[in-house]
PDB file of N, CA, C and O in Angstrom:
ATOM      1  N   ASP A   1      11.616  19.827  -5.839  1.00  0.00           N
ATOM      2  CA  ASP A   1      11.771  18.687  -6.049  1.00  0.00           C
ATOM      3  C   ASP A   1      10.489  17.491  -5.594  1.00  0.00           C
ATOM      4  O   ASP A   1       9.874  18.301  -4.617  1.00  0.00           O
ATOM      5  N   GLN A   2      10.573  17.121  -6.894  1.00  0.00           N
ATOM      6  CA  GLN A   2       9.077  15.910  -7.310  1.00  0.00           C
ATOM      7  C   GLN A   2       9.891  14.555  -6.022  1.00  0.00           C
ATOM      8  O   GLN A   2      11.173  14.966  -6.889  1.00  0.00           O
ATOM      9  N   VAL A   3       9.394  13.562  -6.138  1.00  0.00           N
ATOM     10  CA  VAL A   3       9.303  12.733  -6.054  1.00  0.00           C
ATOM     11  C   VAL A   3       9.880  11.679  -7.695  1.00  0.00           C
ATOM     12  O   VAL A   3       9.391  12.077  -8.465  1.00  0.00           O
ATOM     13  N   ARG A   4      11.500  11.692  -7.787  1.00  0.00           N
ATOM     14  CA  ARG A   4      11.623   9.990  -8.599  1.00  0.00           C
ATOM     15  C   ARG A   4      10.962   8.845  -8.598  1.00  0.00           C
ATOM     16  O   ARG A   4      10.496   8.498  -7.424  1.00  0.00           O
ATOM     17  N   ARG A   5      10.886   8.324  -9.966  1.00  0.00           N
ATOM     18  CA  ARG A   5      10.449   6.629 -10.261  1.00  0.00           C
ATOM     19  C   ARG A   5      11.361   5.742  -9.441  1.00  0.00           C
ATOM     20  O   ARG A   5      11.802   5.197  -8.578  1.00  0.00           O
ATOM     21  N   SER A   6      13.162   6.249  -9.089  1.00  0.00           N
ATOM     22  CA  SER A   6      13.820   6.172  -8.217  1.00  0.00           C
ATOM     23  C   SER A   6      13.709   5.235  -6.842  1.00  0.00           C
ATOM     24  O   SER A   6      13.867   5.257  -5.940  1.00  0.00           O
ATOM     25  N   ASP A   7      13.505   6.988  -6.644  1.00  0.00           N
ATOM     26  CA  ASP A   7      12.941   6.889  -4.840  1.00  0.00           C
ATOM     27  C   ASP A   7      11.728   5.779  -4.493  1.00  0.00           C
ATOM     28  O   ASP A   7      11.455   5.697  -3.804  1.00  0.00           O
ATOM     29  N   PHE A   8      10.722   6.487  -5.560  1.00  0.00           N
ATOM     30  CA  PHE A   8       9.361   5.505  -5.444  1.00  0.00           C
ATOM     31  C   PHE A   8       9.835   3.734  -5.543  1.00  0.00           C
ATOM     32  O   PHE A   8       9.175   3.412  -4.325  1.00  0.00           O
ATOM     33  N   GLY A   9      10.374   3.993  -5.699  1.00  0.00           N
ATOM     34  CA  GLY A   9      10.765   2.133  -5.447  1.00  0.00           C
ATOM     35  C   GLY A   9      11.616   1.465  -4.848  1.00  0.00           C
ATOM     36  O   GLY A   9      11.669   0.985  -4.096  1.00  0.00           O
ATOM     37  N   ILE A  10      12.716   2.429  -4.535  1.00  0.00           N
ATOM     38  CA  ILE A  10      13.464   2.093  -2.931  1.00  0.00           C
ATOM     39  C   ILE A  10      12.371   2.396  -2.173  1.00  0.00           C
ATOM     40  O   ILE A  10      12.517   0.901  -1.193  1.00  0.00           O
ATOM     41  N   ALA A  11      11.857   3.056  -1.861  1.00  0.00           N
ATOM     42  CA  ALA A  11      10.762   3.106  -0.768  1.00  0.00           C
ATOM     43  C   ALA A  11       9.733   1.823  -1.041  1.00  0.00           C
ATOM     44  O   ALA A  11       9.228   1.624   0.276  1.00  0.00           O
ATOM     45  N   THR A  12       9.253   1.633  -2.245  1.00  0.00           N
ATOM     46  CA  THR A  12       8.497   0.057  -2.039  1.00  0.00           C
ATOM     47  C   THR A  12       8.776  -0.439  -1.761  1.00  0.00           C
ATOM     48  O   THR A  12       8.970  -1.900  -1.081  1.00  0.00           O
ATOM     49  N   LEU A  13      10.041  -1.094  -2.419  1.00  0.00           N
ATOM     50  CA  LEU A  13      11.548  -2.104  -1.724  1.00  0.00           C
ATOM     51  C   LEU A  13      11.483  -2.040  -0.267  1.00  0.00           C
ATOM     52  O   LEU A  13      11.504  -3.766   0.327  1.00  0.00           O
ATOM     53  N   SER A  14      12.224  -0.907   0.242  1.00  0.00           N
ATOM     54  CA  SER A  14      11.745  -1.015   1.673  1.00  0.00           C
ATOM     55  C   SER A  14      10.777  -1.393   2.221  1.00  0.00           C
ATOM     56  O   SER A  14      10.814  -2.063   3.906  1.00  0.00           O
ATOM     57  N   VAL A  15       9.313  -1.375   2.079  1.00  0.00           N
ATOM     58  CA  VAL A  15       8.554  -1.674   2.814  1.00  0.00           C
ATOM     59  C   VAL A  15       7.819  -2.756   2.480  1.00  0.00           C
ATOM     60  O   VAL A  15       8.185  -3.592   3.850  1.00  0.00           O
ATOM     61  N   LEU A  16       7.984  -3.263   1.254  1.00  0.00           N
ATOM     62  CA  LEU A  16       8.241  -4.917   1.727  1.00  0.00           C
ATOM     63  C   LEU A  16       8.893  -5.447   1.877  1.00  0.00           C
ATOM     64  O   LEU A  16       8.702  -6.512   2.874  1.00  0.00           O
ATOM     65  N   LEU A  17      10.282  -5.465   2.097  1.00  0.00           N
ATOM     66  CA  LEU A  17      11.202  -5.963   3.350  1.00  0.00           C
ATOM     67  C   LEU A  17      11.004  -5.959   4.587  1.00  0.00           C
ATOM     68  O   LEU A  17      10.823  -7.371   5.208  1.00  0.00           O
ATOM     69  N   VAL A  18      10.461  -4.770   4.666  1.00  0.00           N
ATOM     70  CA  VAL A  18      10.180  -4.745   6.516  1.00  0.00           C
ATOM     71  C   VAL A  18       9.046  -6.286   6.391  1.00  0.00           C
ATOM     72  O   VAL A  18       9.218  -6.432   7.265  1.00  0.00           O
ATOM     73  N   ALA A  19       7.819  -5.757   5.399  1.00  0.00           N
ATOM     74  CA  ALA A  19       6.898  -6.729   5.752  1.00  0.00           C
ATOM     75  C   ALA A  19       7.230  -8.056   5.343  1.00  0.00           C
ATOM     76  O   ALA A  19       6.678  -8.818   6.441  1.00  0.00           O
ATOM     77  N   LEU A  20       8.141  -8.492   4.657  1.00  0.00           N
ATOM     78  CA  LEU A  20       8.649  -9.226   4.731  1.00  0.00           C
ATOM     79  C   LEU A  20       8.800  -9.888   6.237  1.00  0.00           C
ATOM     80  O   LEU A  20       8.597 -10.936   6.421  1.00  0.00           O
ATOM     81  N   ALA A  21       9.851  -9.322   6.808  1.00  0.00           N
ATOM     82  CA  ALA A  21      10.739  -9.331   7.474  1.00  0.00           C
ATOM     83  C   ALA A  21       9.692  -9.909   8.787  1.00  0.00           C
ATOM     84  O   ALA A  21       9.446 -10.529   9.775  1.00  0.00           O
ATOM     85  N   LEU A  22       8.272  -8.619   8.735  1.00  0.00           N
ATOM     86  CA  LEU A  22       7.223  -8.983  10.498  1.00  0.00           C
ATOM     87  C   LEU A  22       6.352 -10.126   9.676  1.00  0.00           C
ATOM     88  O   LEU A  22       6.469 -10.386  11.090  1.00  0.00           O
ATOM     89  N   ALA A  23       5.892 -10.199   8.355  1.00  0.00           N
ATOM     90  CA  ALA A  23       4.907 -10.963   8.831  1.00  0.00           C
ATOM     91  C   ALA A  23       5.111 -12.551   7.412  1.00  0.00           C
ATOM     92  O   ALA A  23       3.897 -12.709   7.098  1.00  0.00           O
ATOM     93  N   GLY A  24       6.001 -12.090   7.131  1.00  0.00           N
ATOM     94  CA  GLY A  24       6.629 -13.724   5.607  1.00  0.00           C
ATOM     95  C   GLY A  24       6.275 -13.239   4.565  1.00  0.00           C
ATOM     96  O   GLY A  24       5.624 -11.630   4.478  1.00  0.00           O
ATOM     97  N   PRO A  25       5.914 -14.389   3.386  1.00  0.00           N
ATOM     98  CA  PRO A  25       5.765 -14.093   2.338  1.00  0.00           C
ATOM     99  C   PRO A  25       3.653 -13.376   2.639  1.00  0.00           C
ATOM    100  O   PRO A  25       2.850 -13.491   1.506  1.00  0.00           O
ATOM    101  N   TRP A  26       3.370 -12.998   3.408  1.00  0.00           N
ATOM    102  CA  TRP A  26       1.638 -12.833   3.693  1.00  0.00           C
ATOM    103  C   TRP A  26       1.957 -11.669   3.698  1.00  0.00           C
ATOM    104  O   TRP A  26       0.804 -10.123   3.179  1.00  0.00           O
ATOM    105  N   GLY A  27       2.624 -10.748   4.660  1.00  0.00           N
ATOM    106  CA  GLY A  27       3.320  -9.522   5.002  1.00  0.00           C
ATOM    107  C   GLY A  27       3.451  -9.039   3.331  1.00  0.00           C
ATOM    108  O   GLY A  27       2.699  -7.645   3.377  1.00  0.00           O
ATOM    109  N   VAL A  28       3.906  -9.955   2.663  1.00  0.00           N
ATOM    110  CA  VAL A  28       4.496  -8.830   0.727  1.00  0.00           C
ATOM    111  C   VAL A  28       3.448  -8.568   0.977  1.00  0.00           C
ATOM    112  O   VAL A  28       2.499  -7.792  -0.406  1.00  0.00           O
ATOM    113  N   LEU A  29       2.280  -9.915   0.500  1.00  0.00           N
ATOM    114  CA  LEU A  29       1.308 -10.416  -0.168  1.00  0.00           C
ATOM    115  C   LEU A  29       0.311  -8.694   0.578  1.00  0.00           C
ATOM    116  O   LEU A  29      -0.386  -7.923  -0.868  1.00  0.00           O
ATOM    117  N   ALA A  30       0.172  -8.248   2.079  1.00  0.00           N
ATOM    118  CA  ALA A  30      -0.458  -7.038   2.772  1.00  0.00           C
ATOM    119  C   ALA A  30      -0.085  -5.965   1.954  1.00  0.00           C
ATOM    120  O   ALA A  30      -0.691  -4.528   1.367  1.00  0.00           O
ATOM    121  N   GLY A  31       1.101  -5.860   1.928  1.00  0.00           N
ATOM    122  CA  GLY A  31       2.264  -5.185   1.108  1.00  0.00           C
ATOM    123  C   GLY A  31       1.706  -4.133   0.128  1.00  0.00           C
ATOM    124  O   GLY A  31       1.407  -3.327  -0.480  1.00  0.00           O
ATOM    125  N   LEU A  32       1.673  -5.180  -1.173  1.00  0.00           N
ATOM    126  CA  LEU A  32       1.275  -5.183  -2.170  1.00  0.00           C
ATOM    127  C   LEU A  32       0.013  -4.790  -2.834  1.00  0.00           C
ATOM    128  O   LEU A  32      -0.899  -4.029  -3.291  1.00  0.00           O
ATOM    129  N   SER A  33      -1.358  -5.826  -1.501  1.00  0.00           N
ATOM    130  CA  SER A  33      -2.161  -5.511  -1.355  1.00  0.00           C
ATOM    131  C   SER A  33      -2.572  -3.395  -1.199  1.00  0.00           C
ATOM    132  O   SER A  33      -3.322  -3.252  -2.280  1.00  0.00           O
ATOM    133  N   VAL A  34      -2.312  -2.652  -0.592  1.00  0.00           N
ATOM    134  CA  VAL A  34      -1.955  -1.435  -0.131  1.00  0.00           C
ATOM    135  C   VAL A  34      -1.350  -0.900  -1.334  1.00  0.00           C
ATOM    136  O   VAL A  34      -2.209  -0.154  -1.823  1.00  0.00           O
ATOM    137  N   TRP A  35      -0.398  -1.164  -2.159  1.00  0.00           N
ATOM    138  CA  TRP A  35       0.042  -0.613  -3.227  1.00  0.00           C
ATOM    139  C   TRP A  35      -1.014  -0.198  -4.177  1.00  0.00           C
ATOM    140  O   TRP A  35      -1.297   0.401  -5.119  1.00  0.00           O
ATOM    141  N   LEU A  36      -0.897  -1.847  -4.518  1.00  0.00           N
ATOM    142  CA  LEU A  36      -2.180  -1.525  -5.953  1.00  0.00           C
ATOM    143  C   LEU A  36      -3.587  -0.994  -5.673  1.00  0.00           C
ATOM    144  O   LEU A  36      -3.767   0.175  -6.126  1.00  0.00           O
ATOM    145  N   ILE A  37      -4.131  -0.956  -4.543  1.00  0.00           N
ATOM    146  CA  ILE A  37      -5.660  -0.173  -3.974  1.00  0.00           C
ATOM    147  C   ILE A  37      -5.417   1.329  -3.991  1.00  0.00           C
ATOM    148  O   ILE A  37      -5.721   2.785  -4.661  1.00  0.00           O
ATOM    149  N   ALA A  38      -3.637   2.156  -3.090  1.00  0.00           N
ATOM    150  CA  ALA A  38      -3.585   3.154  -3.342  1.00  0.00           C
ATOM    151  C   ALA A  38      -3.234   3.269  -5.007  1.00  0.00           C
ATOM    152  O   ALA A  38      -3.460   4.622  -4.792  1.00  0.00           O
ATOM    153  N   HIS A  39      -2.864   3.200  -5.504  1.00  0.00           N
ATOM    154  CA  HIS A  39      -2.263   3.589  -7.039  1.00  0.00           C
ATOM    155  C   HIS A  39      -3.073   3.456  -7.704  1.00  0.00           C
ATOM    156  O   HIS A  39      -3.564   4.275  -8.434  1.00  0.00           O
ATOM    157  N   LEU A  40      -4.457   2.707  -8.187  1.00  0.00           N
ATOM    158  CA  LEU A  40      -5.591   2.417  -8.516  1.00  0.00           C
ATOM    159  C   LEU A  40      -6.426   3.637  -7.210  1.00  0.00           C
ATOM    160  O   LEU A  40      -6.649   4.864  -8.959  1.00  0.00           O
ATOM    161  N   THR A  41      -6.082   4.515  -6.898  1.00  0.00           N
ATOM    162  CA  THR A  41      -6.973   5.221  -6.022  1.00  0.00           C
ATOM    163  C   THR A  41      -6.345   6.482  -5.990  1.00  0.00           C
ATOM    164  O   THR A  41      -7.145   7.641  -6.554  1.00  0.00           O
ATOM    165  N   ALA A  42      -5.076   6.947  -6.487  1.00  0.00           N
ATOM    166  CA  ALA A  42      -4.441   7.994  -6.400  1.00  0.00           C
ATOM    167  C   ALA A  42      -4.745   8.407  -8.470  1.00  0.00           C
ATOM    168  O   ALA A  42      -4.754   9.544  -8.606  1.00  0.00           O
ATOM    169  N   ARG A  43      -4.951   6.995  -8.696  1.00  0.00           N
ATOM    170  CA  ARG A  43      -4.784   7.652 -10.649  1.00  0.00           C
ATOM    171  C   ARG A  43      -6.418   8.199 -10.729  1.00  0.00           C
ATOM    172  O   ARG A  43      -6.617   8.785 -11.448  1.00  0.00           O
ATOM    173  N   ARG A  44      -7.122   7.439 -10.017  1.00  0.00           N
ATOM    174  CA  ARG A  44      -8.620   7.979 -10.123  1.00  0.00           C
ATOM    175  C   ARG A  44      -8.963   9.119  -9.701  1.00  0.00           C
ATOM    176  O   ARG A  44     -10.028  10.213 -10.307  1.00  0.00           O
ATOM    177  N   MET A  45      -8.193   9.688  -8.710  1.00  0.00           N
ATOM    178  CA  MET A  45      -7.953  10.793  -7.872  1.00  0.00           C
ATOM    179  C   MET A  45      -7.277  12.467  -8.565  1.00  0.00           C
ATOM    180  O   MET A  45      -7.663  13.834  -8.943  1.00  0.00           O
ATOM    181  N   VAL A  46      -6.034  11.720  -9.596  1.00  0.00           N
ATOM    182  CA  VAL A  46      -5.595  12.391 -10.204  1.00  0.00           C
ATOM    183  C   VAL A  46      -6.550  12.719 -12.109  1.00  0.00           C
ATOM    184  O   VAL A  46      -6.982  14.185 -12.093  1.00  0.00           O
ATOM    185  N   SER A  47      -7.711  12.105 -12.417  1.00  0.00           N
ATOM    186  CA  SER A  47      -8.522  11.999 -13.113  1.00  0.00           C
ATOM    187  C   SER A  47      -9.151  12.844 -12.526  1.00  0.00           C
ATOM    188  O   SER A  47     -10.188  14.180 -13.743  1.00  0.00           O
ATOM    189  N   ALA A  48      -9.868  12.706 -11.198  1.00  0.00           N
ATOM    190  CA  ALA A  48     -11.190  13.872 -11.407  1.00  0.00           C
ATOM    191  C   ALA A  48     -10.913  14.821 -10.900  1.00  0.00           C
ATOM    192  O   ALA A  48     -11.574  16.051 -10.936  1.00  0.00           O
ATOM    193  N   PHE A  49     -10.425  15.183 -10.029  1.00  0.00           N
ATOM    194  CA  PHE A  49      -9.302  16.452  -9.263  1.00  0.00           C
ATOM    195  C   PHE A  49      -8.309  16.860 -10.471  1.00  0.00           C
ATOM    196  O   PHE A  49      -7.666  18.412 -10.161  1.00  0.00           O
ATOM    197  N   GLY A  50      -7.413  16.173 -11.363  1.00  0.00           N
ATOM    198  CA  GLY A  50      -6.113  16.768 -12.085  1.00  0.00           C
ATOM    199  C   GLY A  50      -5.109  16.939 -11.085  1.00  0.00           C
ATOM    200  O   GLY A  50      -4.441  17.286 -11.859  1.00  0.00           O
ATOM    201  N   GLY A  51      -4.809  16.408 -10.339  1.00  0.00           N
ATOM    202  CA  GLY A  51      -3.834  15.994  -9.305  1.00  0.00           C
ATOM    203  C   GLY A  51      -4.157  15.892  -8.057  1.00  0.00           C
ATOM    204  O   GLY A  51      -4.633  15.456  -8.074  1.00  0.00           O
ATOM    205  N   LEU A  52      -3.232  15.686  -7.104  1.00  0.00           N
ATOM    206  CA  LEU A  52      -3.145  15.374  -5.685  1.00  0.00           C
ATOM    207  C   LEU A  52      -2.462  16.487  -4.664  1.00  0.00           C
ATOM    208  O   LEU A  52      -1.692  17.608  -5.029  1.00  0.00           O
ATOM    209  N   THR A  53      -3.156  16.655  -3.869  1.00  0.00           N
ATOM    210  CA  THR A  53      -3.357  17.385  -3.099  1.00  0.00           C
ATOM    211  C   THR A  53      -2.573  16.985  -1.279  1.00  0.00           C
ATOM    212  O   THR A  53      -3.222  15.822  -1.566  1.00  0.00           O
ATOM    213  N   GLY A  54      -2.659  18.088  -0.692  1.00  0.00           N
ATOM    214  CA  GLY A  54      -2.608  17.447   0.982  1.00  0.00           C
ATOM    215  C   GLY A  54      -3.168  16.588   1.067  1.00  0.00           C
ATOM    216  O   GLY A  54      -3.160  15.302   1.937  1.00  0.00           O
ATOM    217  N   ASP A  55      -4.773  16.850   1.068  1.00  0.00           N
ATOM    218  CA  ASP A  55      -5.965  16.442   1.497  1.00  0.00           C
ATOM    219  C   ASP A  55      -5.737  15.037   0.052  1.00  0.00           C
ATOM    220  O   ASP A  55      -6.076  14.078   1.039  1.00  0.00           O
ATOM    221  N   THR A  56      -6.178  14.956  -0.761  1.00  0.00           N
ATOM    222  CA  THR A  56      -5.776  13.551  -1.196  1.00  0.00           C
ATOM    223  C   THR A  56      -4.387  13.074  -0.904  1.00  0.00           C
ATOM    224  O   THR A  56      -5.014  11.430  -0.295  1.00  0.00           O
ATOM    225  N   TYR A  57      -3.584  13.168  -0.033  1.00  0.00           N
ATOM    226  CA  TYR A  57      -2.671  11.985   0.015  1.00  0.00           C
ATOM    227  C   TYR A  57      -2.695  11.951   1.683  1.00  0.00           C
ATOM    228  O   TYR A  57      -2.807  10.946   1.650  1.00  0.00           O
ATOM    229  N   GLY A  58      -4.047  12.640   2.495  1.00  0.00           N
ATOM    230  CA  GLY A  58      -4.021  12.424   3.388  1.00  0.00           C
ATOM    231  C   GLY A  58      -4.758  11.195   3.118  1.00  0.00           C
ATOM    232  O   GLY A  58      -4.911   9.962   4.287  1.00  0.00           O
ATOM    233  N   ALA A  59      -5.611  11.280   2.407  1.00  0.00           N
ATOM    234  CA  ALA A  59      -7.128  10.525   1.837  1.00  0.00           C
ATOM    235  C   ALA A  59      -6.333   8.697   1.901  1.00  0.00           C
ATOM    236  O   ALA A  59      -6.842   7.735   2.110  1.00  0.00           O
ATOM    237  N   LEU A  60      -5.021   8.873   0.862  1.00  0.00           N
ATOM    238  CA  LEU A  60      -4.724   7.457   0.296  1.00  0.00           C
ATOM    239  C   LEU A  60      -3.914   6.930   1.541  1.00  0.00           C
ATOM    240  O   LEU A  60      -4.643   5.709   1.849  1.00  0.00           O
ATOM    241  N   ALA A  61      -3.176   8.190   2.388  1.00  0.00           N
ATOM    242  CA  ALA A  61      -2.727   7.848   3.872  1.00  0.00           C
ATOM    243  C   ALA A  61      -3.774   6.458   4.305  1.00  0.00           C
ATOM    244  O   ALA A  61      -3.929   5.077   5.230  1.00  0.00           O
ATOM    245  N   GLU A  62      -5.165   7.440   4.824  1.00  0.00           N
ATOM    246  CA  GLU A  62      -6.164   6.699   5.632  1.00  0.00           C
ATOM    247  C   GLU A  62      -6.674   5.007   4.819  1.00  0.00           C
ATOM    248  O   GLU A  62      -7.003   4.295   5.239  1.00  0.00           O
ATOM    249  N   ILE A  63      -6.761   5.268   3.177  1.00  0.00           N
ATOM    250  CA  ILE A  63      -7.321   4.448   2.384  1.00  0.00           C
ATOM    251  C   ILE A  63      -6.083   2.757   2.520  1.00  0.00           C
ATOM    252  O   ILE A  63      -6.280   1.923   2.849  1.00  0.00           O
ATOM    253  N   GLY A  64      -4.627   3.492   2.565  1.00  0.00           N
ATOM    254  CA  GLY A  64      -3.857   1.953   2.620  1.00  0.00           C
ATOM    255  C   GLY A  64      -3.664   1.922   3.779  1.00  0.00           C
ATOM    256  O   GLY A  64      -3.648   0.425   4.313  1.00  0.00           O
ATOM    257  N   GLU A  65      -4.253   2.327   4.783  1.00  0.00           N
ATOM    258  CA  GLU A  65      -3.303   1.889   6.428  1.00  0.00           C
ATOM    259  C   GLU A  65      -4.671   0.870   6.730  1.00  0.00           C
ATOM    260  O   GLU A  65      -5.323  -0.417   7.113  1.00  0.00           O
ATOM    261  N   ALA A  66      -6.916   1.592   5.686  1.00  0.00           N
ATOM    262  CA  ALA A  66      -7.720   0.608   6.442  1.00  0.00           C
ATOM    263  C   ALA A  66      -6.946  -0.992   4.994  1.00  0.00           C
ATOM    264  O   ALA A  66      -7.051  -1.877   5.572  1.00  0.00           O
ATOM    265  N   THR A  67      -6.753  -1.060   4.043  1.00  0.00           N
ATOM    266  CA  THR A  67      -6.128  -1.753   3.538  1.00  0.00           C
ATOM    267  C   THR A  67      -5.831  -2.727   3.488  1.00  0.00           C
ATOM    268  O   THR A  67      -5.171  -4.353   3.919  1.00  0.00           O
ATOM    269  N   ALA A  68      -4.015  -2.029   4.085  1.00  0.00           N
ATOM    270  CA  ALA A  68      -3.464  -2.931   5.370  1.00  0.00           C
ATOM    271  C   ALA A  68      -4.548  -3.980   5.966  1.00  0.00           C
ATOM    272  O   ALA A  68      -4.258  -5.205   6.993  1.00  0.00           O
ATOM    273  N   LEU A  69      -5.024  -3.488   7.118  1.00  0.00           N
ATOM    274  CA  LEU A  69      -5.766  -3.720   8.383  1.00  0.00           C
ATOM    275  C   LEU A  69      -6.533  -4.710   7.567  1.00  0.00           C
ATOM    276  O   LEU A  69      -6.044  -6.009   8.517  1.00  0.00           O
ATOM    277  N   LEU A  70      -7.619  -4.774   6.571  1.00  0.00           N
ATOM    278  CA  LEU A  70      -8.153  -5.470   6.547  1.00  0.00           C
ATOM    279  C   LEU A  70      -6.780  -6.943   5.506  1.00  0.00           C
ATOM    280  O   LEU A  70      -7.646  -7.905   6.168  1.00  0.00           O
ATOM    281  N   ALA A  71      -6.434  -6.627   5.515  1.00  0.00           N
ATOM    282  CA  ALA A  71      -5.723  -8.227   4.627  1.00  0.00           C
ATOM    283  C   ALA A  71      -5.122  -8.199   5.688  1.00  0.00           C
ATOM    284  O   ALA A  71      -5.096  -9.765   5.698  1.00  0.00           O
ATOM    285  N   LEU A  72      -4.912  -7.833   6.608  1.00  0.00           N
ATOM    286  CA  LEU A  72      -3.548  -8.473   7.748  1.00  0.00           C
ATOM    287  C   LEU A  72      -4.825  -9.918   8.850  1.00  0.00           C
ATOM    288  O   LEU A  72      -4.460 -10.281   9.290  1.00  0.00           O
ATOM    289  N   ALA A  73      -5.872  -8.671   8.846  1.00  0.00           N
ATOM    290  CA  ALA A  73      -7.304  -9.530   9.258  1.00  0.00           C
ATOM    291  C   ALA A  73      -7.662 -10.518   8.721  1.00  0.00           C
ATOM    292  O   ALA A  73      -7.724 -11.702   9.668  1.00  0.00           O
ATOM    293  N   ALA A  74      -8.078 -10.746   7.148  1.00  0.00           N
ATOM    294  CA  ALA A  74      -8.681 -11.808   6.482  1.00  0.00           C
ATOM    295  C   ALA A  74      -7.105 -12.488   6.992  1.00  0.00           C
ATOM    296  O   ALA A  74      -7.817 -14.122   7.291  1.00  0.00           O
ATOM    297  N   MET A  75      -6.415 -12.481   7.118  1.00  0.00           N
ATOM    298  CA  MET A  75      -5.094 -13.533   6.463  1.00  0.00           C
ATOM    299  C   MET A  75      -5.399 -14.017   8.060  1.00  0.00           C
ATOM    300  O   MET A  75      -5.032 -15.088   8.269  1.00  0.00           O
ATOM    301  N   LEU A  76      -5.165 -13.203   9.322  1.00  0.00           N
ATOM    302  CA  LEU A  76      -5.533 -13.879  10.851  1.00  0.00           C
ATOM    303  C   LEU A  76      -6.541 -14.994  11.174  1.00  0.00           C
ATOM    304  O   LEU A  76      -6.412 -16.100  11.513  1.00  0.00           O
ATOM    305  N   ARG A  77      -7.419 -14.502  10.236  1.00  0.00           N
ATOM    306  CA  ARG A  77      -9.095 -15.165  10.648  1.00  0.00           C
ATOM    307  C   ARG A  77      -8.882 -16.092  10.167  1.00  0.00           C
ATOM    308  O   ARG A  77      -9.048 -17.254  10.320  1.00  0.00           O
ATOM    309  N   HIS A  78      -8.260 -16.979   9.272  1.00  0.00           N
ATOM    310  CA  HIS A  78      -8.042 -17.811   7.822  1.00  0.00           C
ATOM    311  C   HIS A  78      -6.828 -18.877   8.140  1.00  0.00           C
ATOM    312  O   HIS A  78      -6.310 -19.566   7.200  1.00  0.00           O
ATOM    313  N   GLY A  79      -6.232 -17.844   9.496  1.00  0.00           N
ATOM    314  CA  GLY A  79      -5.069 -18.879   9.714  1.00  0.00           C
ATOM    315  C   GLY A  79      -4.069 -19.134   8.796  1.00  0.00           C
ATOM    316  O   GLY A  79      -2.511 -20.128   8.934  1.00  0.00           O
ATOM    317  N   LEU A  80      -3.947 -17.915   7.611  1.00  0.00           N
ATOM    318  CA  LEU A  80      -2.277 -17.482   7.260  1.00  0.00           C
ATOM    319  C   LEU A  80      -1.365 -16.612   8.070  1.00  0.00           C
ATOM    320  O   LEU A  80      -0.495 -17.046   7.637  1.00  0.00           O
ATOM    321  N   LEU A  81      -2.111 -16.273   8.892  1.00  0.00           N
ATOM    322  CA  LEU A  81      -0.768 -15.379   9.395  1.00  0.00           C
ATOM    323  C   LEU A  81      -0.824 -15.603  11.244  1.00  0.00           C
ATOM    324  O   LEU A  81      -2.554 -15.778  11.710  1.00  0.00           O
ATOM    325  N   TRP A  82      -0.112 -15.753  12.571  1.00  0.00           N
ATOM    326  CA  TRP A  82      -0.499 -16.378  13.370  1.00  0.00           C
ATOM    327  C   TRP A  82       0.797 -14.778  14.314  1.00  0.00           C
ATOM    328  O   TRP A  82       1.247 -14.731  13.430  1.00  0.00           O
ATOM    329  N   LEU A  83      -0.300 -14.397  15.189  1.00  0.00           N
ATOM    330  CA  LEU A  83       0.764 -13.794  16.232  1.00  0.00           C
ATOM    331  C   LEU A  83       1.683 -14.703  16.987  1.00  0.00           C
ATOM    332  O   LEU A  83       1.386 -15.405  17.651  1.00  0.00           O
TER     333      LEU A  83
END
């Protein structure tokens, strides 16, 4: 089975709602940053390799995690987010 657009939409909405609950609007901004970077990177991987594999999905997960941490750290540093 392949992932349908509706599955992707539900997953994205779920993540953004959790981000909103945990970190407010800045959490949503971090979530959207992760989505944008992951989407652009995945498109580049598809054009370079002809598709996505387990290794590329793993790389996307690590890139997404690093993006979220950098976004939240920047927000924390500039006083937009507090613990």
